[in-house]
CSV table of C-alpha atoms in Angstrom, one decimal:
chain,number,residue,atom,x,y,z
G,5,UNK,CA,-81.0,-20.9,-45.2
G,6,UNK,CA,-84.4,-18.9,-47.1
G,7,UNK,CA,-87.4,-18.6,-45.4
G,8,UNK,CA,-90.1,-18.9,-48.2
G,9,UNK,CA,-93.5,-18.1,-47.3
G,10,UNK,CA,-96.7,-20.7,-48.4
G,11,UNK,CA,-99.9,-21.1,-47.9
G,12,UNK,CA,-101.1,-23.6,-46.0
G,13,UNK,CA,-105.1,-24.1,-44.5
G,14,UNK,CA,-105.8,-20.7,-45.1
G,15,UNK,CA,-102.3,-19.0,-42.7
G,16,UNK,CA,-99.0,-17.6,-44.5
G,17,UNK,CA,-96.3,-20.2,-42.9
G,18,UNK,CA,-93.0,-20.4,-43.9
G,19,UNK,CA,-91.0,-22.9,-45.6
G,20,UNK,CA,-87.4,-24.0,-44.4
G,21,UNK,CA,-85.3,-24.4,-47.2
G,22,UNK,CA,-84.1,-28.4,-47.1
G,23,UNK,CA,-80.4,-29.0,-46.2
G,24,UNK,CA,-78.6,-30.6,-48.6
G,25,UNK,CA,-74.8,-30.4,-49.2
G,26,UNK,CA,-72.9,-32.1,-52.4
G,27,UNK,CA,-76.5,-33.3,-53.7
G,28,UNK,CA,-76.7,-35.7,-50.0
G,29,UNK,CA,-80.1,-34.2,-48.3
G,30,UNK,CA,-79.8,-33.8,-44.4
G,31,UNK,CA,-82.8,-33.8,-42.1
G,32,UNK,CA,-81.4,-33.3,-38.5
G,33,UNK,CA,-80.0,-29.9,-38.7
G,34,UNK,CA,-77.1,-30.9,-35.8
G,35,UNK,CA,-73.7,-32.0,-36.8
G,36,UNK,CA,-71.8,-33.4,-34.3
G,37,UNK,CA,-67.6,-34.1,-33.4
G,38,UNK,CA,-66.6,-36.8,-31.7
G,39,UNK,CA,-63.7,-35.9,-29.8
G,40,UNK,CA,-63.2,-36.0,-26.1
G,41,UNK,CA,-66.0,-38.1,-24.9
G,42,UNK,CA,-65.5,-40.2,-22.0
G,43,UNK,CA,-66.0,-43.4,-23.2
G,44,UNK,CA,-67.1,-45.0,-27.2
G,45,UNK,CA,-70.1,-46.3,-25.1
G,46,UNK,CA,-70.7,-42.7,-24.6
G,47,UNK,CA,-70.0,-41.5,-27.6
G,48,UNK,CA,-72.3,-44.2,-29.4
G,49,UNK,CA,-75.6,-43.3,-27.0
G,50,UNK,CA,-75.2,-39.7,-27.5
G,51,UNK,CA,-75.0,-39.6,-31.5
G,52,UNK,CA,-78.4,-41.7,-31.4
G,53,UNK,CA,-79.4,-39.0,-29.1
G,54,UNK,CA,-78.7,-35.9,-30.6
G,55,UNK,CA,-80.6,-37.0,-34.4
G,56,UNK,CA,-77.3,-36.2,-36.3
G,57,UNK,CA,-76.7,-37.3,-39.3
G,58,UNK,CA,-73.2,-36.6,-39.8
G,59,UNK,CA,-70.4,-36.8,-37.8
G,60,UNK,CA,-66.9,-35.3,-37.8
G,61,UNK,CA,-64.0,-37.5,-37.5
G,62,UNK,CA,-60.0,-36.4,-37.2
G,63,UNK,CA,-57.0,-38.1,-38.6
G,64,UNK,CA,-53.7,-39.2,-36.5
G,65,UNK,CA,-50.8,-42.0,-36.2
G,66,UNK,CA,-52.0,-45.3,-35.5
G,67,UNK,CA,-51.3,-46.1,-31.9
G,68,UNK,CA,-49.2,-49.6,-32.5
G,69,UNK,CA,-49.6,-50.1,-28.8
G,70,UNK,CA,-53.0,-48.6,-27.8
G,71,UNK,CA,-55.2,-48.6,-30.5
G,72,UNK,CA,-58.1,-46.3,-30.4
G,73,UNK,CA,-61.5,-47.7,-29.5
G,74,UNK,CA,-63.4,-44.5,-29.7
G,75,UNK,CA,-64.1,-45.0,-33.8
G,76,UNK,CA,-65.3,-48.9,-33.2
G,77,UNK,CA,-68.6,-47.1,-31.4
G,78,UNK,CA,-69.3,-45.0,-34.8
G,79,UNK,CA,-71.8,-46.6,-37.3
G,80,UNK,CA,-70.3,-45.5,-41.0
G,81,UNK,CA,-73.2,-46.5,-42.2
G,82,UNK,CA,-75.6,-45.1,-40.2
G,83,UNK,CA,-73.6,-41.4,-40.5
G,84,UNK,CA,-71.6,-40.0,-43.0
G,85,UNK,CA,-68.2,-39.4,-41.3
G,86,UNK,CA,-66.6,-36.2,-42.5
G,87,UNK,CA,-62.6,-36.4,-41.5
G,88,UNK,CA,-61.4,-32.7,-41.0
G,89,UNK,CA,-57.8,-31.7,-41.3
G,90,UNK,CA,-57.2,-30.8,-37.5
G,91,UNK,CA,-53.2,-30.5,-36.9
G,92,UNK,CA,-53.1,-28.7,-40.0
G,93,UNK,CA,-50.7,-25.7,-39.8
G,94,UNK,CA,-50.7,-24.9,-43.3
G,95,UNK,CA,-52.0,-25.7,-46.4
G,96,UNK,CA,-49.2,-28.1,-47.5
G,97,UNK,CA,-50.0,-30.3,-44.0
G,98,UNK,CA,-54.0,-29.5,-44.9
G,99,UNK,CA,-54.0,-31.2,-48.0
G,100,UNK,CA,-51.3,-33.8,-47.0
G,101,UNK,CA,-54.1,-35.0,-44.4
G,102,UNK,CA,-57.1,-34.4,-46.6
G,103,UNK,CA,-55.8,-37.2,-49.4
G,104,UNK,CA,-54.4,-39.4,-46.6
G,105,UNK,CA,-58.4,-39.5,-45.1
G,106,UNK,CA,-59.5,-39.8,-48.7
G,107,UNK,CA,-57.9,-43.3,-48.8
G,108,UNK,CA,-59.0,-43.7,-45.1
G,109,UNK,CA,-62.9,-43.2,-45.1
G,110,UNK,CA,-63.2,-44.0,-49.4
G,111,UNK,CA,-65.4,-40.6,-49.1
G,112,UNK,CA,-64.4,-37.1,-50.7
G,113,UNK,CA,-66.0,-34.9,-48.0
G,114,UNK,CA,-63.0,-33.4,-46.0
G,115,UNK,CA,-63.8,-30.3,-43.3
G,116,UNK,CA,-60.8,-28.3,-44.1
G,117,UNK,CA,-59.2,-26.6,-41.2
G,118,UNK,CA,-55.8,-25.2,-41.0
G,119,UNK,CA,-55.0,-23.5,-37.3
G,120,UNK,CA,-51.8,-22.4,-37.0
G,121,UNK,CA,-52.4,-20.5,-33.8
G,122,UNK,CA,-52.0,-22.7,-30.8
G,123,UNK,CA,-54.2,-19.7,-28.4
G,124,UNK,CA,-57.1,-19.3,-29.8
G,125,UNK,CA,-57.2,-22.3,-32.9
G,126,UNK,CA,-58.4,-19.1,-35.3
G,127,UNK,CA,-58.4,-20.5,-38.8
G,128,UNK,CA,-55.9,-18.9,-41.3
G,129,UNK,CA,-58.0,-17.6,-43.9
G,130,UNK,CA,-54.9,-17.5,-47.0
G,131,UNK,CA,-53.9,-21.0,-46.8
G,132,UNK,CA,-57.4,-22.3,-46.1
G,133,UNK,CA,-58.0,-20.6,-49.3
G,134,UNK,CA,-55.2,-21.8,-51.0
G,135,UNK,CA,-55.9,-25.8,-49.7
G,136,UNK,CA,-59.4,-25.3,-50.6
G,137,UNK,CA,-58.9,-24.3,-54.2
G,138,UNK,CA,-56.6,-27.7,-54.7
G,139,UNK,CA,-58.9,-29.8,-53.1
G,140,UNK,CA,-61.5,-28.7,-54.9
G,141,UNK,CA,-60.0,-29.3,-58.4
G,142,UNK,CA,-59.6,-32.6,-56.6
G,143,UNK,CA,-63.0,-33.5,-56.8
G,144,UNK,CA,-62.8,-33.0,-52.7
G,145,UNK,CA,-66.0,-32.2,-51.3
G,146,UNK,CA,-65.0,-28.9,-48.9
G,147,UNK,CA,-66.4,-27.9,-46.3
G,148,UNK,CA,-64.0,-24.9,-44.7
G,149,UNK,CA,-63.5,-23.8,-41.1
G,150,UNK,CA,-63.3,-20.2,-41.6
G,151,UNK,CA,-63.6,-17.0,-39.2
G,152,UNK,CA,-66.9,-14.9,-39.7
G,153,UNK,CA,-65.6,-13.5,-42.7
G,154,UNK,CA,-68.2,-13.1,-45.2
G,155,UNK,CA,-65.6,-12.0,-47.9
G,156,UNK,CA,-63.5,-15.0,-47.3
G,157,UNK,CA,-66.9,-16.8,-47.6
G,158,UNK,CA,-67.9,-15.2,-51.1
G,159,UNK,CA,-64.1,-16.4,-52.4
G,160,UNK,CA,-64.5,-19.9,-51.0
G,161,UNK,CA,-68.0,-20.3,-52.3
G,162,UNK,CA,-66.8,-19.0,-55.8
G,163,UNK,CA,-64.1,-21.5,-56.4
G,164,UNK,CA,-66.6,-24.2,-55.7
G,165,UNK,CA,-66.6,-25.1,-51.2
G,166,UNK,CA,-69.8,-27.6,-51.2
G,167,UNK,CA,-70.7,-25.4,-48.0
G,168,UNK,CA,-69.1,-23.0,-45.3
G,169,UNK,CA,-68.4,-23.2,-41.8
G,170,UNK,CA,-67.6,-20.1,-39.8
G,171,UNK,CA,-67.1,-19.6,-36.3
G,172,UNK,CA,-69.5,-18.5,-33.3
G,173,UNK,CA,-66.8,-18.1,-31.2
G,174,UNK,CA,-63.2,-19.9,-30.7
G,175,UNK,CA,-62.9,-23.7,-30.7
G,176,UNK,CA,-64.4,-25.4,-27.6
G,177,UNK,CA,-64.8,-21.8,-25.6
G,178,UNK,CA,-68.5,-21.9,-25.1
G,179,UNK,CA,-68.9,-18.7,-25.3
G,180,UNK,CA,-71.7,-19.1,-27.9
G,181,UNK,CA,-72.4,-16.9,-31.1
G,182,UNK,CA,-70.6,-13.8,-30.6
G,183,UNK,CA,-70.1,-13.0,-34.6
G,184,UNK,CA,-73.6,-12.6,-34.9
G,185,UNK,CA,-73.5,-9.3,-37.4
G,186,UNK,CA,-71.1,-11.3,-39.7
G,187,UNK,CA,-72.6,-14.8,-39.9
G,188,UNK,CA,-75.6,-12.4,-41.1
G,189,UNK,CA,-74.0,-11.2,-43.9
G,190,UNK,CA,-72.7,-14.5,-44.5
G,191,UNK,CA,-75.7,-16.0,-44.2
G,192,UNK,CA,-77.6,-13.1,-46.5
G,193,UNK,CA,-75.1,-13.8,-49.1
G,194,UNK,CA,-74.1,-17.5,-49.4
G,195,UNK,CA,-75.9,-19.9,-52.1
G,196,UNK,CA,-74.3,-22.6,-50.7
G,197,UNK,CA,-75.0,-24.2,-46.9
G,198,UNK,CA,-73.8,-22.2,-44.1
G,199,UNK,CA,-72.9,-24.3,-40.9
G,200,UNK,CA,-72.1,-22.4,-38.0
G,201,UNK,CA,-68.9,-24.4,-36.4
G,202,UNK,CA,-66.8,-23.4,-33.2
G,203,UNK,CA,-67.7,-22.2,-30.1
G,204,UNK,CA,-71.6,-23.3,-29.3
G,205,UNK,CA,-71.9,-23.9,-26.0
G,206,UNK,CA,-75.1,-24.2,-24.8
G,207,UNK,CA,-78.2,-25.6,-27.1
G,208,UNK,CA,-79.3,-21.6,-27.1
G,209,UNK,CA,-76.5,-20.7,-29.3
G,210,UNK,CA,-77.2,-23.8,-31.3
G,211,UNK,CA,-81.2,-22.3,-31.6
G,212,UNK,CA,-80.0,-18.8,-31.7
G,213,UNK,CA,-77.6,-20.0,-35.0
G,214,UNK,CA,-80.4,-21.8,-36.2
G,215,UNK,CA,-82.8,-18.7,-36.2
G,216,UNK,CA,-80.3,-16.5,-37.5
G,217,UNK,CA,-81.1,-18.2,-41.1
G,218,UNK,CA,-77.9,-20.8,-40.5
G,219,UNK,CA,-78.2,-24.3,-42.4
G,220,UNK,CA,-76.8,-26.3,-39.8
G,221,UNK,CA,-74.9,-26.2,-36.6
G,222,UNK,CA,-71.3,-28.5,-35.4
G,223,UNK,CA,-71.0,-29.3,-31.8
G,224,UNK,CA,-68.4,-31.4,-29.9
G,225,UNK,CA,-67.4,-29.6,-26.8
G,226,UNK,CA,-70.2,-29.0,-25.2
G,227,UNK,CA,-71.5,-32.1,-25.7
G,228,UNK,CA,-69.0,-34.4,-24.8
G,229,UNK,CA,-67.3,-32.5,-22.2
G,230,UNK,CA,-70.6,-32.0,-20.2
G,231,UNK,CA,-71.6,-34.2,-17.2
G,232,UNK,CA,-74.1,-36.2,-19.0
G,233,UNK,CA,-73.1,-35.9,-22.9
G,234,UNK,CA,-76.1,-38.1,-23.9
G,235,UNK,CA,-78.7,-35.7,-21.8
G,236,UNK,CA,-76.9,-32.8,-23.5
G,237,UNK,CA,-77.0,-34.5,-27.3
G,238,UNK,CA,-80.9,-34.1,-26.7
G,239,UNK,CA,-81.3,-31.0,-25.2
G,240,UNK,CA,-79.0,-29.9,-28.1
G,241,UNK,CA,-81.9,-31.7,-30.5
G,242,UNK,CA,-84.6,-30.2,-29.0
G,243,UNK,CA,-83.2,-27.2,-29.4
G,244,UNK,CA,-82.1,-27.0,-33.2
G,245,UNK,CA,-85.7,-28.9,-33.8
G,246,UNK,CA,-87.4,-25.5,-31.7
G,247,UNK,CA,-85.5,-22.8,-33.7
G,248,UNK,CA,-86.7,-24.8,-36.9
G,249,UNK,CA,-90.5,-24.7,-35.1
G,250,UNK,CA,-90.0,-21.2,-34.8
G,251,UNK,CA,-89.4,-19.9,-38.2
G,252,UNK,CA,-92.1,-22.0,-39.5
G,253,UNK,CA,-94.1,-20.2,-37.8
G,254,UNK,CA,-93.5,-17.2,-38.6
G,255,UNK,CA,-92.1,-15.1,-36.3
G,256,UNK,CA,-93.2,-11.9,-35.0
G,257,UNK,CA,-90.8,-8.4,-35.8
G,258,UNK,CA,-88.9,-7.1,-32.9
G,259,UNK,CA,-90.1,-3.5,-31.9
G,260,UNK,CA,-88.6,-0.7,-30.2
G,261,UNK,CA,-91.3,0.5,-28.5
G,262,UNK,CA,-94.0,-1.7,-25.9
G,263,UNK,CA,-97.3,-3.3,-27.8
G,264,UNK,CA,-99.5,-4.7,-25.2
G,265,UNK,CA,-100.9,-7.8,-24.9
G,266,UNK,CA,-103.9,-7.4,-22.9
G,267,UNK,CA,-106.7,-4.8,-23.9
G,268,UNK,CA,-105.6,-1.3,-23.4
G,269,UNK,CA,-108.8,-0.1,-21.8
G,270,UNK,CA,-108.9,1.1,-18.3
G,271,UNK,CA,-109.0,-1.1,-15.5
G,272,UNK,CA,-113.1,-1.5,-14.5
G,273,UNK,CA,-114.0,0.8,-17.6
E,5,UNK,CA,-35.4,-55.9,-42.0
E,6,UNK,CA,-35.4,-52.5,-40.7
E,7,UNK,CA,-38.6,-49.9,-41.2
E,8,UNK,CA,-39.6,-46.5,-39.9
E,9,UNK,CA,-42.8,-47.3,-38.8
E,10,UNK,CA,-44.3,-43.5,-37.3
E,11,UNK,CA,-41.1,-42.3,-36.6
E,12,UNK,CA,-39.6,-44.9,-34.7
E,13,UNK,CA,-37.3,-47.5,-36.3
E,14,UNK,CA,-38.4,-51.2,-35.9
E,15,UNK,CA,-36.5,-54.2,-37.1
E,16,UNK,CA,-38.0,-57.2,-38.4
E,17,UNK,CA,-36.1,-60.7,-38.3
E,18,UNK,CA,-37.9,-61.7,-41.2
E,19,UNK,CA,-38.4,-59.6,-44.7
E,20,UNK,CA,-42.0,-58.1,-44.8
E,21,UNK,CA,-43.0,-58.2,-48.4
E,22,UNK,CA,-45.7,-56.3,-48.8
E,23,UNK,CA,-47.5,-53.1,-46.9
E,24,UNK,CA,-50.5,-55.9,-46.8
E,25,UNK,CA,-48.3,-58.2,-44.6
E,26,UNK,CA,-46.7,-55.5,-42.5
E,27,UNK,CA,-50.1,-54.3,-41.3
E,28,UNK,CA,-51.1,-57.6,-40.4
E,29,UNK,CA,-47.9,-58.5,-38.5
E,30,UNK,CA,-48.7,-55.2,-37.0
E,31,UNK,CA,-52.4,-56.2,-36.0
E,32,UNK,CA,-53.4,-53.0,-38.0
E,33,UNK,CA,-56.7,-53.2,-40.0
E,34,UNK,CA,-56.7,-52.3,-43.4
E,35,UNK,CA,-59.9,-50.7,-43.4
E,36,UNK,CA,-59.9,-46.7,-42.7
E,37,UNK,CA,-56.2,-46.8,-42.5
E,38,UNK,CA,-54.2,-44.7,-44.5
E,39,UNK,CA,-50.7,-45.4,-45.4
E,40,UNK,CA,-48.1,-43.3,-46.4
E,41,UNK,CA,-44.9,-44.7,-48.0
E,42,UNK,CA,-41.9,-42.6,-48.4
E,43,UNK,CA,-44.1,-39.4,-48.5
E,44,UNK,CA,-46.6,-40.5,-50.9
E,45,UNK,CA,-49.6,-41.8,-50.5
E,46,UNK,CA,-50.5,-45.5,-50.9
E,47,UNK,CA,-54.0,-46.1,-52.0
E,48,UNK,CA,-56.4,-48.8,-50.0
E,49,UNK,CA,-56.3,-51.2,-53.6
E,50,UNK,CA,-52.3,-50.6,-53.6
E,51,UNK,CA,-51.9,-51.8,-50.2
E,52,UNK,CA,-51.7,-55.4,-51.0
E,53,UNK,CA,-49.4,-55.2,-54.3
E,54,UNK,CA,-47.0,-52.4,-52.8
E,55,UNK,CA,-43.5,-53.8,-52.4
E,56,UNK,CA,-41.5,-53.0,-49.1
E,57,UNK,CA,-37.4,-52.0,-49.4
E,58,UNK,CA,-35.2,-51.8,-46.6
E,59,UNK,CA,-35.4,-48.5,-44.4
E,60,UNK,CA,-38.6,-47.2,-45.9
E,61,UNK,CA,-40.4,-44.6,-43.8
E,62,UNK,CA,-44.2,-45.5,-43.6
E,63,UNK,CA,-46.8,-43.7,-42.0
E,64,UNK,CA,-49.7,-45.4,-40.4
E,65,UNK,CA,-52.5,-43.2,-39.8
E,66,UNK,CA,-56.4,-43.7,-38.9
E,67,UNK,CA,-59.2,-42.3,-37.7
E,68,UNK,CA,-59.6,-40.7,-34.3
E,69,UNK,CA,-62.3,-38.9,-32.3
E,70,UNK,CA,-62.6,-35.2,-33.5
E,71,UNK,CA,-64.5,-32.1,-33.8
């Protein structure tokens, strides 16, 4: 995301570059999974509450038995439901799911993920490659799960990904952005949207991704594993809405050295 | 009739003609389900024309909570 400066009454404030991914404009900067809530009920009430407007959606066997309630509680009109390609080991099985959801949803947008390590979920960046450049010829709208690699970034962008999504930290660890130097370059680089994907789990990673210059942010885990998911789909709101306040307003340069901020005149002089 | 319906085989006492009918015997909406016959995919307009043969493998997959 670019920062462009404007005038406006007289003050230099920045503009955030609008979100928009395959021509479809975003405003709520939060994207958010819908795995692992405790209940659809739940699931429903904390979509409305976190402001998303797109929601991730994965692909398995019908249950003929117990059929699943959780998509009843998603409104496909109200988001656009992006299936990804979870399961995936390879890119045969990647693009075997991605046209299987294709007929599912009627949509081309497919988050590609292909995670053959069953540890840490780390995406494997040849045959996400190799599934993306098929899918793309396709007509596949792609949006990859990719480490913080921003020369696997460059390649996917080049053969035509509608937008990138690389990783904070593993899947559903919490442990927030901890590729920070990478997602910079990425970030510095990319013409297309970067969202950052795996591993947010607090709403300060989600505001710390945001600052960093990333288009957009994916959450699941820690919203729908936490206590209260629909108090945490706000807090994670308010959060990506504060780190948007805060580059339009132009923030200040980090120093190495103090500057005070009350007058630097004796005490009683 | 016999099917592989995900994996497992079922038998049917009566022939299911179409995928159309077998989802509905199955109480499986049509809508964001995906079908799979034999290994190829079976497109949502296809699913009411597409002829069923004896000891097809079909694949009945849908959409699930994910991240």
């Amino acid at each position: 995301m670019q920062t462009t400066l404007k005038s406006f009454h007289s003050l230099e404030v920045a503009e955030l570059k609008e979100l928009v991914i395959a021509g479809r404009k975003f405003t709520s900067r939060l994207f958010v999974g819908t795995g692992k809530y405790p209940s659809p009920d739940i699931l429903r009430q904390s979509l409305a509450a976190s402001g998303t407007e797109m929601v991730t959606v994965a692909l398995r066997r019908v249950s003929l038995t117990e059929p699943d309630p959780t998509i009843a509680a998603i409104d496909f009109d109200k988001y656009l439901v992006m299936p990804n390609t979870s399961g995936a080991k390879d890119a045969e099985e990647a693009l075997r799911l991605a046209r299987l959801a294709r007929t599912a949803s009627g949509l081309d947008w497919i988050k590609l993920e292909v995670t053959p390590d069953p540890v840490y979920l780390l995406p494997d960046p040849a045959e996400t490659l190799k599934a993306a450049e098929v899918l793309v010829k396709e007509g596949f709208i792609v949006l990859p799960y990719i480490h913080a690699d921003p020369t696997l970034a460059r390649r996917l962008e080049d053969i035509g990904c509608a937008a990138i999504m690389p990783l904070g930290s593993p899947i559903g660890s919490a442990r927030g952005i901890k590729t920070e130097e990478f997602l910079r370059i990425i970030i510095e680089q990319a013409s297309i949207p970067v969202v950052i994907d795996a591993g947010i789990g607090m709403p300060s990673h989600a505001a710390q991704a945001i600052e960093l210059g990333a288009d957009a942010v994916l959450v699941n885990t820690a919203i729908a594993v936490a206590v209260d998911p629909v108090l945490m789909a706000e807090a994670f709101c308010l959060a990506v809405q504060a780190a948007e306040k805060a580059l339009l307003s132009g923030p200040i340069e980090q120093q190495t050295r103090a500057t005070a901020s009350s007058p630097l005149t004796e005490f009683l002089e | 009739m016999k099917l592989i319906i995900n994996g497992d085989e079922q038998i049917f006492d009566h022939p299911v003609a179409t995928i159309a009918q077998l989802l509905e015997q199955l109480a499986v909406p049509v809508a964001r389900t995906a079908i799979e016959l034999n290994g190829a995919v079976v497109e949502q307009h296809q699913i009411e024309t597409t002829a069923l043969q004896d000891a097809d493998h079909i694949e009945i997959v849908s959409f699930v909570g994910g991240g």
